[in-house]
Amino acid sequence: MNRLRLVTFNVHHGVGVDGRHDLDRLTRLLAATDADLLCLQEVDRHFGARSEHADQARALAGALGRELAFAASLDEPADGPGRRQYGNALLSRLPLLDAQVHRLPGSGEPRTALRAVVQVDGGALAVTTTHLANRSRADRAAQAAALAELAGSDGVVVGDLNADARAPELAPLRARLTDAWTAAPDRGDQSRRLSLHRGQGCTHPVRRPRVRIDQVWVPPGVTVTAARVLDGSAVSDHHPLQVDLSVTPR
């Protein structure tokens, strides 16, 4: 049995609610989680002025001493070095065995899923990181079906799904996987004491979280021991979701 910690976080290209881009404070928050797997969405690489043209994926991986896999959802020529990219990243403390980028269906903004395989004692674990469509329920339904196929019977799916875990369009995930928040025996979130959303694991918006769109879905063989919504208000417009897992490798 392997015990590991996973965090999923829409980092909003490193810009907090104060409108300031600051990779150092994002790095400090990620380091403080002590997570084995950091699954990040809205990561920029040489994208533009909003993120000071930084290669955020490489900078974060270097600062944290992690292996990096990246999936560009937007990929365009840049004025300077590298390509102008925006997408999903996985930063792993565990050895990275494989990583593949999968284009997801949909008619709006391009969306991708980053499927990475990491080494655990006695085997391997597949983790798919994604960010689903925010405007079209039909697109999300098609994307959720594609994710379920990618996960198969033993893969973890995480990310900003832009829908509540109980939403009809996420039915393909519910058919194969378990929502980590509801499965966790030990939970905590950022809702205020008198909030109607207290204890529901809401992650967005940061000032008054009222929707649970950042999620972790686990297959049989993965047990959730704890789930926490951490305070991301200084660095993003989302809060990160941290889950502690016990994994029987396959």
mmCIF file of C-alpha atoms in Angstrom:
data_model
loop_
_atom_site.group_PDB
_atom_site.id
_atom_site.type_symbol
_atom_site.label_atom_id
_atom_site.label_comp_id
_atom_site.label_asym_id
_atom_site.label_seq_id
_atom_site.Cartn_x
_atom_site.Cartn_y
_atom_site.Cartn_z
ATOM 1 C CA MET A 1 0.000 0.000 0.000
ATOM 2 C CA ASN A 2 1.352 3.423 -1.038
ATOM 3 C CA ARG A 3 0.361 6.607 0.755
ATOM 4 C CA LEU A 4 0.577 9.777 -1.280
ATOM 5 C CA ARG A 5 -0.745 13.310 -1.323
ATOM 6 C CA LEU A 6 -2.251 14.923 -4.411
ATOM 7 C CA VAL A 7 -3.236 18.552 -4.945
ATOM 8 C CA THR A 8 -5.334 19.886 -7.807
ATOM 9 C CA PHE A 9 -5.258 23.650 -8.291
ATOM 10 C CA ASN A 10 -6.408 26.091 -10.949
ATOM 11 C CA VAL A 11 -3.578 28.600 -10.476
ATOM 12 C CA HIS A 12 -5.147 31.347 -12.654
ATOM 13 C CA HIS A 13 -1.781 31.881 -14.409
ATOM 14 C CA GLY A 14 -0.230 32.897 -11.080
ATOM 15 C CA VAL A 15 -2.431 35.975 -10.617
ATOM 16 C CA GLY A 16 -4.197 36.459 -7.291
ATOM 17 C CA VAL A 17 -7.356 38.384 -6.512
ATOM 18 C CA ASP A 18 -5.133 41.447 -6.014
ATOM 19 C CA GLY A 19 -4.422 41.332 -9.768
ATOM 20 C CA ARG A 20 -0.709 40.720 -9.213
ATOM 21 C CA HIS A 21 1.357 38.013 -10.894
ATOM 22 C CA ASP A 22 3.676 36.472 -8.302
ATOM 23 C CA LEU A 23 5.257 33.069 -8.926
ATOM 24 C CA ASP A 24 7.197 33.191 -5.644
ATOM 25 C CA ARG A 25 4.074 33.201 -3.501
ATOM 26 C CA LEU A 26 2.540 30.456 -5.652
ATOM 27 C CA THR A 27 5.705 28.407 -5.189
ATOM 28 C CA ARG A 28 5.534 28.878 -1.405
ATOM 29 C CA LEU A 29 1.914 27.711 -1.277
ATOM 30 C CA LEU A 30 2.641 24.625 -3.387
ATOM 31 C CA ALA A 31 5.737 23.769 -1.334
ATOM 32 C CA ALA A 32 3.778 24.026 1.913
ATOM 33 C CA THR A 33 1.371 21.291 0.766
ATOM 34 C CA ASP A 34 4.225 18.753 0.663
ATOM 35 C CA ALA A 35 2.275 16.991 -2.095
ATOM 36 C CA ASP A 36 3.695 14.118 -4.106
ATOM 37 C CA LEU A 37 1.605 15.119 -7.144
ATOM 38 C CA LEU A 38 0.717 18.711 -8.031
ATOM 39 C CA CYS A 39 -1.929 18.844 -10.767
ATOM 40 C CA LEU A 40 -2.241 22.401 -12.064
ATOM 41 C CA GLN A 41 -4.555 24.132 -14.514
ATOM 42 C CA GLU A 42 -4.295 27.536 -16.252
ATOM 43 C CA VAL A 43 -0.501 27.398 -16.385
ATOM 44 C CA ASP A 44 1.254 29.809 -18.773
ATOM 45 C CA ARG A 45 4.435 29.316 -20.787
ATOM 46 C CA HIS A 46 5.699 32.498 -22.473
ATOM 47 C CA PHE A 47 2.039 33.484 -22.801
ATOM 48 C CA GLY A 48 2.227 37.236 -22.461
ATOM 49 C CA ALA A 49 2.222 40.258 -20.203
ATOM 50 C CA ARG A 50 -0.317 38.830 -17.752
ATOM 51 C CA SER A 51 2.318 36.350 -16.545
ATOM 52 C CA GLU A 52 5.387 38.411 -17.482
ATOM 53 C CA HIS A 53 6.168 36.021 -20.374
ATOM 54 C CA ALA A 54 7.403 33.457 -17.819
ATOM 55 C CA ASP A 55 7.676 29.743 -18.428
ATOM 56 C CA GLN A 56 5.642 29.025 -15.321
ATOM 57 C CA ALA A 57 5.659 25.252 -15.704
ATOM 58 C CA ARG A 58 9.443 24.993 -15.854
ATOM 59 C CA ALA A 59 9.966 27.645 -13.171
ATOM 60 C CA LEU A 60 7.659 25.900 -10.695
ATOM 61 C CA ALA A 61 9.126 22.455 -11.401
ATOM 62 C CA GLY A 62 12.659 23.792 -10.923
ATOM 63 C CA ALA A 63 11.881 25.667 -7.727
ATOM 64 C CA LEU A 64 10.099 22.666 -6.206
ATOM 65 C CA GLY A 65 12.483 19.996 -7.483
ATOM 66 C CA ARG A 66 9.788 18.045 -9.354
ATOM 67 C CA GLU A 67 9.543 16.192 -12.616
ATOM 68 C CA LEU A 68 7.350 18.008 -15.126
ATOM 69 C CA ALA A 69 4.725 17.013 -17.665
ATOM 70 C CA PHE A 70 2.796 19.690 -19.557
ATOM 71 C CA ALA A 71 -0.186 19.741 -21.921
ATOM 72 C CA ALA A 72 -0.737 22.896 -23.966
ATOM 73 C CA SER A 73 -4.389 23.624 -24.636
ATOM 74 C CA LEU A 74 -3.474 26.833 -26.457
ATOM 75 C CA ASP A 75 -0.256 26.705 -28.502
ATOM 76 C CA GLU A 76 0.741 29.618 -30.722
ATOM 77 C CA PRO A 77 3.908 31.288 -32.015
ATOM 78 C CA ALA A 78 5.463 33.717 -29.540
ATOM 79 C CA ASP A 79 7.225 37.022 -30.120
ATOM 80 C CA GLY A 80 10.206 35.860 -28.065
ATOM 81 C CA PRO A 81 11.737 32.483 -27.179
ATOM 82 C CA GLY A 82 9.598 29.359 -26.967
ATOM 83 C CA ARG A 83 5.915 29.016 -27.876
ATOM 84 C CA ARG A 84 2.994 30.947 -26.440
ATOM 85 C CA GLN A 85 1.226 28.251 -24.443
ATOM 86 C CA TYR A 86 -1.458 27.797 -21.795
ATOM 87 C CA GLY A 87 -2.664 24.548 -20.297
ATOM 88 C CA ASN A 88 -2.292 21.826 -17.675
ATOM 89 C CA ALA A 89 0.805 20.734 -15.787
ATOM 90 C CA LEU A 90 1.721 17.878 -13.505
ATOM 91 C CA LEU A 91 4.641 18.278 -11.100
ATOM 92 C CA SER A 92 5.672 14.962 -9.601
ATOM 93 C CA ARG A 93 7.906 13.934 -6.735
ATOM 94 C CA LEU A 94 7.440 10.349 -7.946
ATOM 95 C CA PRO A 95 9.302 9.080 -11.022
ATOM 96 C CA LEU A 96 7.399 10.004 -14.173
ATOM 97 C CA LEU A 97 7.127 6.946 -16.431
ATOM 98 C CA ASP A 98 4.977 8.312 -19.241
ATOM 99 C CA ALA A 99 2.952 11.364 -20.241
ATOM 100 C CA GLN A 100 0.515 11.835 -23.113
ATOM 101 C CA VAL A 101 -1.543 14.821 -24.239
ATOM 102 C CA HIS A 102 -5.101 14.112 -25.385
ATOM 103 C CA ARG A 103 -7.267 16.670 -27.165
ATOM 104 C CA LEU A 104 -10.791 16.731 -25.796
ATOM 105 C CA PRO A 105 -13.926 17.199 -27.918
ATOM 106 C CA GLY A 106 -15.760 20.509 -27.925
ATOM 107 C CA SER A 107 -16.464 23.540 -30.052
ATOM 108 C CA GLY A 108 -15.209 26.345 -27.796
ATOM 109 C CA GLU A 109 -11.792 27.047 -26.292
ATOM 110 C CA PRO A 110 -9.464 24.085 -26.959
ATOM 111 C CA ARG A 111 -9.266 21.690 -24.020
ATOM 112 C CA THR A 112 -6.763 18.930 -23.270
ATOM 113 C CA ALA A 113 -6.226 16.121 -20.805
ATOM 114 C CA LEU A 114 -2.725 15.317 -19.571
ATOM 115 C CA ARG A 115 -2.476 11.607 -18.737
ATOM 116 C CA ALA A 116 0.680 10.818 -16.775
ATOM 117 C CA VAL A 117 1.857 7.542 -15.299
ATOM 118 C CA VAL A 118 3.967 7.725 -12.130
ATOM 119 C CA GLN A 119 5.897 5.010 -10.383
ATOM 120 C CA VAL A 120 4.725 3.824 -6.991
ATOM 121 C CA ASP A 121 6.110 0.977 -4.897
ATOM 122 C CA GLY A 122 5.072 -2.245 -6.555
ATOM 123 C CA GLY A 123 3.636 -0.739 -9.702
ATOM 124 C CA ALA A 124 2.328 2.426 -11.321
ATOM 125 C CA LEU A 125 -0.520 4.913 -11.069
ATOM 126 C CA ALA A 126 -2.147 6.839 -13.932
ATOM 127 C CA VAL A 127 -3.309 10.393 -13.200
ATOM 128 C CA THR A 128 -5.193 12.530 -15.722
ATOM 129 C CA THR A 129 -5.239 16.309 -15.207
ATOM 130 C CA THR A 130 -7.707 18.483 -17.091
ATOM 131 C CA HIS A 131 -9.756 21.676 -17.328
ATOM 132 C CA LEU A 132 -13.192 21.299 -18.898
ATOM 133 C CA ALA A 133 -15.326 23.739 -20.882
ATOM 134 C CA ASN A 134 -16.893 26.502 -18.826
ATOM 135 C CA ARG A 135 -19.780 27.540 -21.099
ATOM 136 C CA SER A 136 -21.220 24.449 -22.741
ATOM 137 C CA ARG A 137 -22.811 21.586 -20.816
ATOM 138 C CA ALA A 138 -22.857 19.522 -24.014
ATOM 139 C CA ASP A 139 -19.107 20.029 -24.452
ATOM 140 C CA ARG A 140 -18.487 19.046 -20.826
ATOM 141 C CA ALA A 141 -20.568 15.898 -21.277
ATOM 142 C CA ALA A 142 -18.500 14.848 -24.291
ATOM 143 C CA GLN A 143 -15.296 15.700 -22.460
ATOM 144 C CA ALA A 144 -16.329 13.742 -19.358
ATOM 145 C CA ALA A 145 -17.026 10.699 -21.532
ATOM 146 C CA ALA A 146 -13.557 11.008 -23.076
ATOM 147 C CA LEU A 147 -12.001 11.306 -19.611
ATOM 148 C CA ALA A 148 -13.784 8.191 -18.405
ATOM 149 C CA GLU A 149 -12.348 6.256 -21.334
ATOM 150 C CA LEU A 150 -8.855 7.590 -20.580
ATOM 151 C CA ALA A 151 -9.122 6.646 -16.905
ATOM 152 C CA GLY A 152 -10.290 3.128 -17.639
ATOM 153 C CA SER A 153 -10.707 1.031 -14.512
ATOM 154 C CA ASP A 154 -7.636 2.161 -12.589
ATOM 155 C CA GLY A 155 -6.832 5.828 -13.356
ATOM 156 C CA VAL A 156 -7.312 8.952 -11.230
ATOM 157 C CA VAL A 157 -8.965 12.004 -12.839
ATOM 158 C CA VAL A 158 -8.462 15.484 -11.392
ATOM 159 C CA GLY A 159 -8.947 19.101 -12.349
ATOM 160 C CA ASP A 160 -11.228 22.068 -12.780
ATOM 161 C CA LEU A 161 -14.323 20.417 -14.253
ATOM 162 C CA ASN A 162 -16.460 23.592 -14.303
ATOM 163 C CA ALA A 163 -19.430 21.601 -12.974
ATOM 164 C CA ASP A 164 -20.544 20.234 -9.631
ATOM 165 C CA ALA A 165 -19.648 16.596 -9.029
ATOM 166 C CA ARG A 166 -23.377 15.755 -9.133
ATOM 167 C CA ALA A 167 -23.991 17.497 -12.469
ATOM 168 C CA PRO A 168 -25.656 15.333 -15.157
ATOM 169 C CA GLU A 169 -22.817 15.864 -17.610
ATOM 170 C CA LEU A 170 -20.318 14.188 -15.249
ATOM 171 C CA ALA A 171 -22.309 10.926 -15.227
ATOM 172 C CA PRO A 172 -19.579 9.064 -17.210
ATOM 173 C CA LEU A 173 -17.110 9.745 -14.392
ATOM 174 C CA ARG A 174 -19.558 8.702 -11.670
ATOM 175 C CA ALA A 175 -20.170 5.435 -13.521
ATOM 176 C CA ARG A 176 -16.530 4.380 -13.190
ATOM 177 C CA LEU A 177 -14.951 6.438 -10.421
ATOM 178 C CA THR A 178 -15.593 7.761 -6.912
ATOM 179 C CA ASP A 179 -15.710 11.428 -5.935
ATOM 180 C CA ALA A 180 -12.839 11.833 -3.455
ATOM 181 C CA TRP A 181 -14.519 14.595 -1.456
ATOM 182 C CA THR A 182 -17.590 12.534 -0.596
ATOM 183 C CA ALA A 183 -15.455 9.437 0.070
ATOM 184 C CA ALA A 184 -13.072 11.148 2.515
ATOM 185 C CA PRO A 185 -13.745 10.385 6.200
ATOM 186 C CA ASP A 186 -11.789 13.497 7.206
ATOM 187 C CA ARG A 187 -12.676 16.775 5.427
ATOM 188 C CA GLY A 188 -12.287 20.524 5.761
ATOM 189 C CA ASP A 189 -12.905 23.556 3.572
ATOM 190 C CA GLN A 190 -12.622 27.338 3.437
ATOM 191 C CA SER A 191 -16.289 28.287 3.853
ATOM 192 C CA ARG A 192 -17.070 30.686 6.648
ATOM 193 C CA ARG A 193 -18.651 29.371 9.827
ATOM 194 C CA LEU A 194 -22.136 30.642 8.969
ATOM 195 C CA SER A 195 -21.957 29.950 5.238
ATOM 196 C CA LEU A 196 -24.720 27.866 3.674
ATOM 197 C CA HIS A 197 -21.937 26.072 1.776
ATOM 198 C CA ARG A 198 -19.893 25.101 4.838
ATOM 199 C CA GLY A 199 -18.537 21.565 4.686
ATOM 200 C CA GLN A 200 -19.334 21.105 0.994
ATOM 201 C CA GLY A 201 -15.780 21.384 -0.341
ATOM 202 C CA CYS A 202 -16.434 24.483 -2.431
ATOM 203 C CA THR A 203 -13.361 25.900 -4.170
ATOM 204 C CA HIS A 204 -14.586 28.917 -6.154
ATOM 205 C CA PRO A 205 -14.674 31.882 -5.971
ATOM 206 C CA VAL A 206 -12.046 32.371 -3.303
ATOM 207 C CA ARG A 207 -13.728 35.166 -1.339
ATOM 208 C CA ARG A 208 -17.016 33.351 -0.860
ATOM 209 C CA PRO A 209 -16.653 29.817 -2.236
ATOM 210 C CA ARG A 210 -20.002 28.453 -3.344
ATOM 211 C CA VAL A 211 -19.279 25.921 -6.114
ATOM 212 C CA ARG A 212 -17.299 22.681 -6.016
ATOM 213 C CA ILE A 213 -15.797 22.572 -9.481
ATOM 214 C CA ASP A 214 -12.252 21.447 -8.561
ATOM 215 C CA GLN A 215 -12.395 17.704 -8.025
ATOM 216 C CA VAL A 216 -10.516 14.419 -7.657
ATOM 217 C CA TRP A 217 -12.043 11.153 -8.891
ATOM 218 C CA VAL A 218 -10.497 7.848 -7.822
ATOM 219 C CA PRO A 219 -10.846 4.251 -9.075
ATOM 220 C CA PRO A 220 -11.181 1.028 -7.088
ATOM 221 C CA GLY A 221 -7.876 0.313 -5.377
ATOM 222 C CA VAL A 222 -7.430 3.942 -4.322
ATOM 223 C CA THR A 223 -8.739 4.867 -0.858
ATOM 224 C CA VAL A 224 -9.241 8.478 0.193
ATOM 225 C CA THR A 225 -8.155 9.105 3.791
ATOM 226 C CA ALA A 226 -8.548 12.914 3.935
ATOM 227 C CA ALA A 227 -9.610 15.865 1.788
ATOM 228 C CA ARG A 228 -8.915 19.533 2.448
ATOM 229 C CA VAL A 229 -9.723 22.707 0.569
ATOM 230 C CA LEU A 230 -6.681 24.886 1.222
ATOM 231 C CA ASP A 231 -6.544 28.680 1.245
ATOM 232 C CA GLY A 232 -5.548 29.867 -2.227
ATOM 233 C CA SER A 233 -6.885 33.397 -1.911
ATOM 234 C CA ALA A 234 -3.454 35.032 -2.069
ATOM 235 C CA VAL A 235 -2.432 33.432 -5.366
ATOM 236 C CA SER A 236 -5.472 32.531 -7.513
ATOM 237 C CA ASP A 237 -9.217 32.899 -7.988
ATOM 238 C CA HIS A 238 -9.627 29.237 -6.908
ATOM 239 C CA HIS A 239 -8.773 27.360 -3.729
ATOM 240 C CA PRO A 240 -6.666 24.206 -4.125
ATOM 241 C CA LEU A 241 -8.050 20.792 -3.202
ATOM 242 C CA GLN A 242 -5.670 18.461 -1.362
ATOM 243 C CA VAL A 243 -6.391 14.748 -0.948
ATOM 244 C CA ASP A 244 -4.484 12.040 0.901
ATOM 245 C CA LEU A 245 -4.659 8.648 -0.774
ATOM 246 C CA SER A 246 -3.782 5.036 -0.094
ATOM 247 C CA VAL A 247 -3.001 3.306 -3.388
ATOM 248 C CA THR A 248 -2.895 -0.387 -4.169
ATOM 249 C CA PRO A 249 -0.749 -0.357 -7.343
ATOM 250 C CA ARG A 250 -1.613 -2.177 -10.558
#
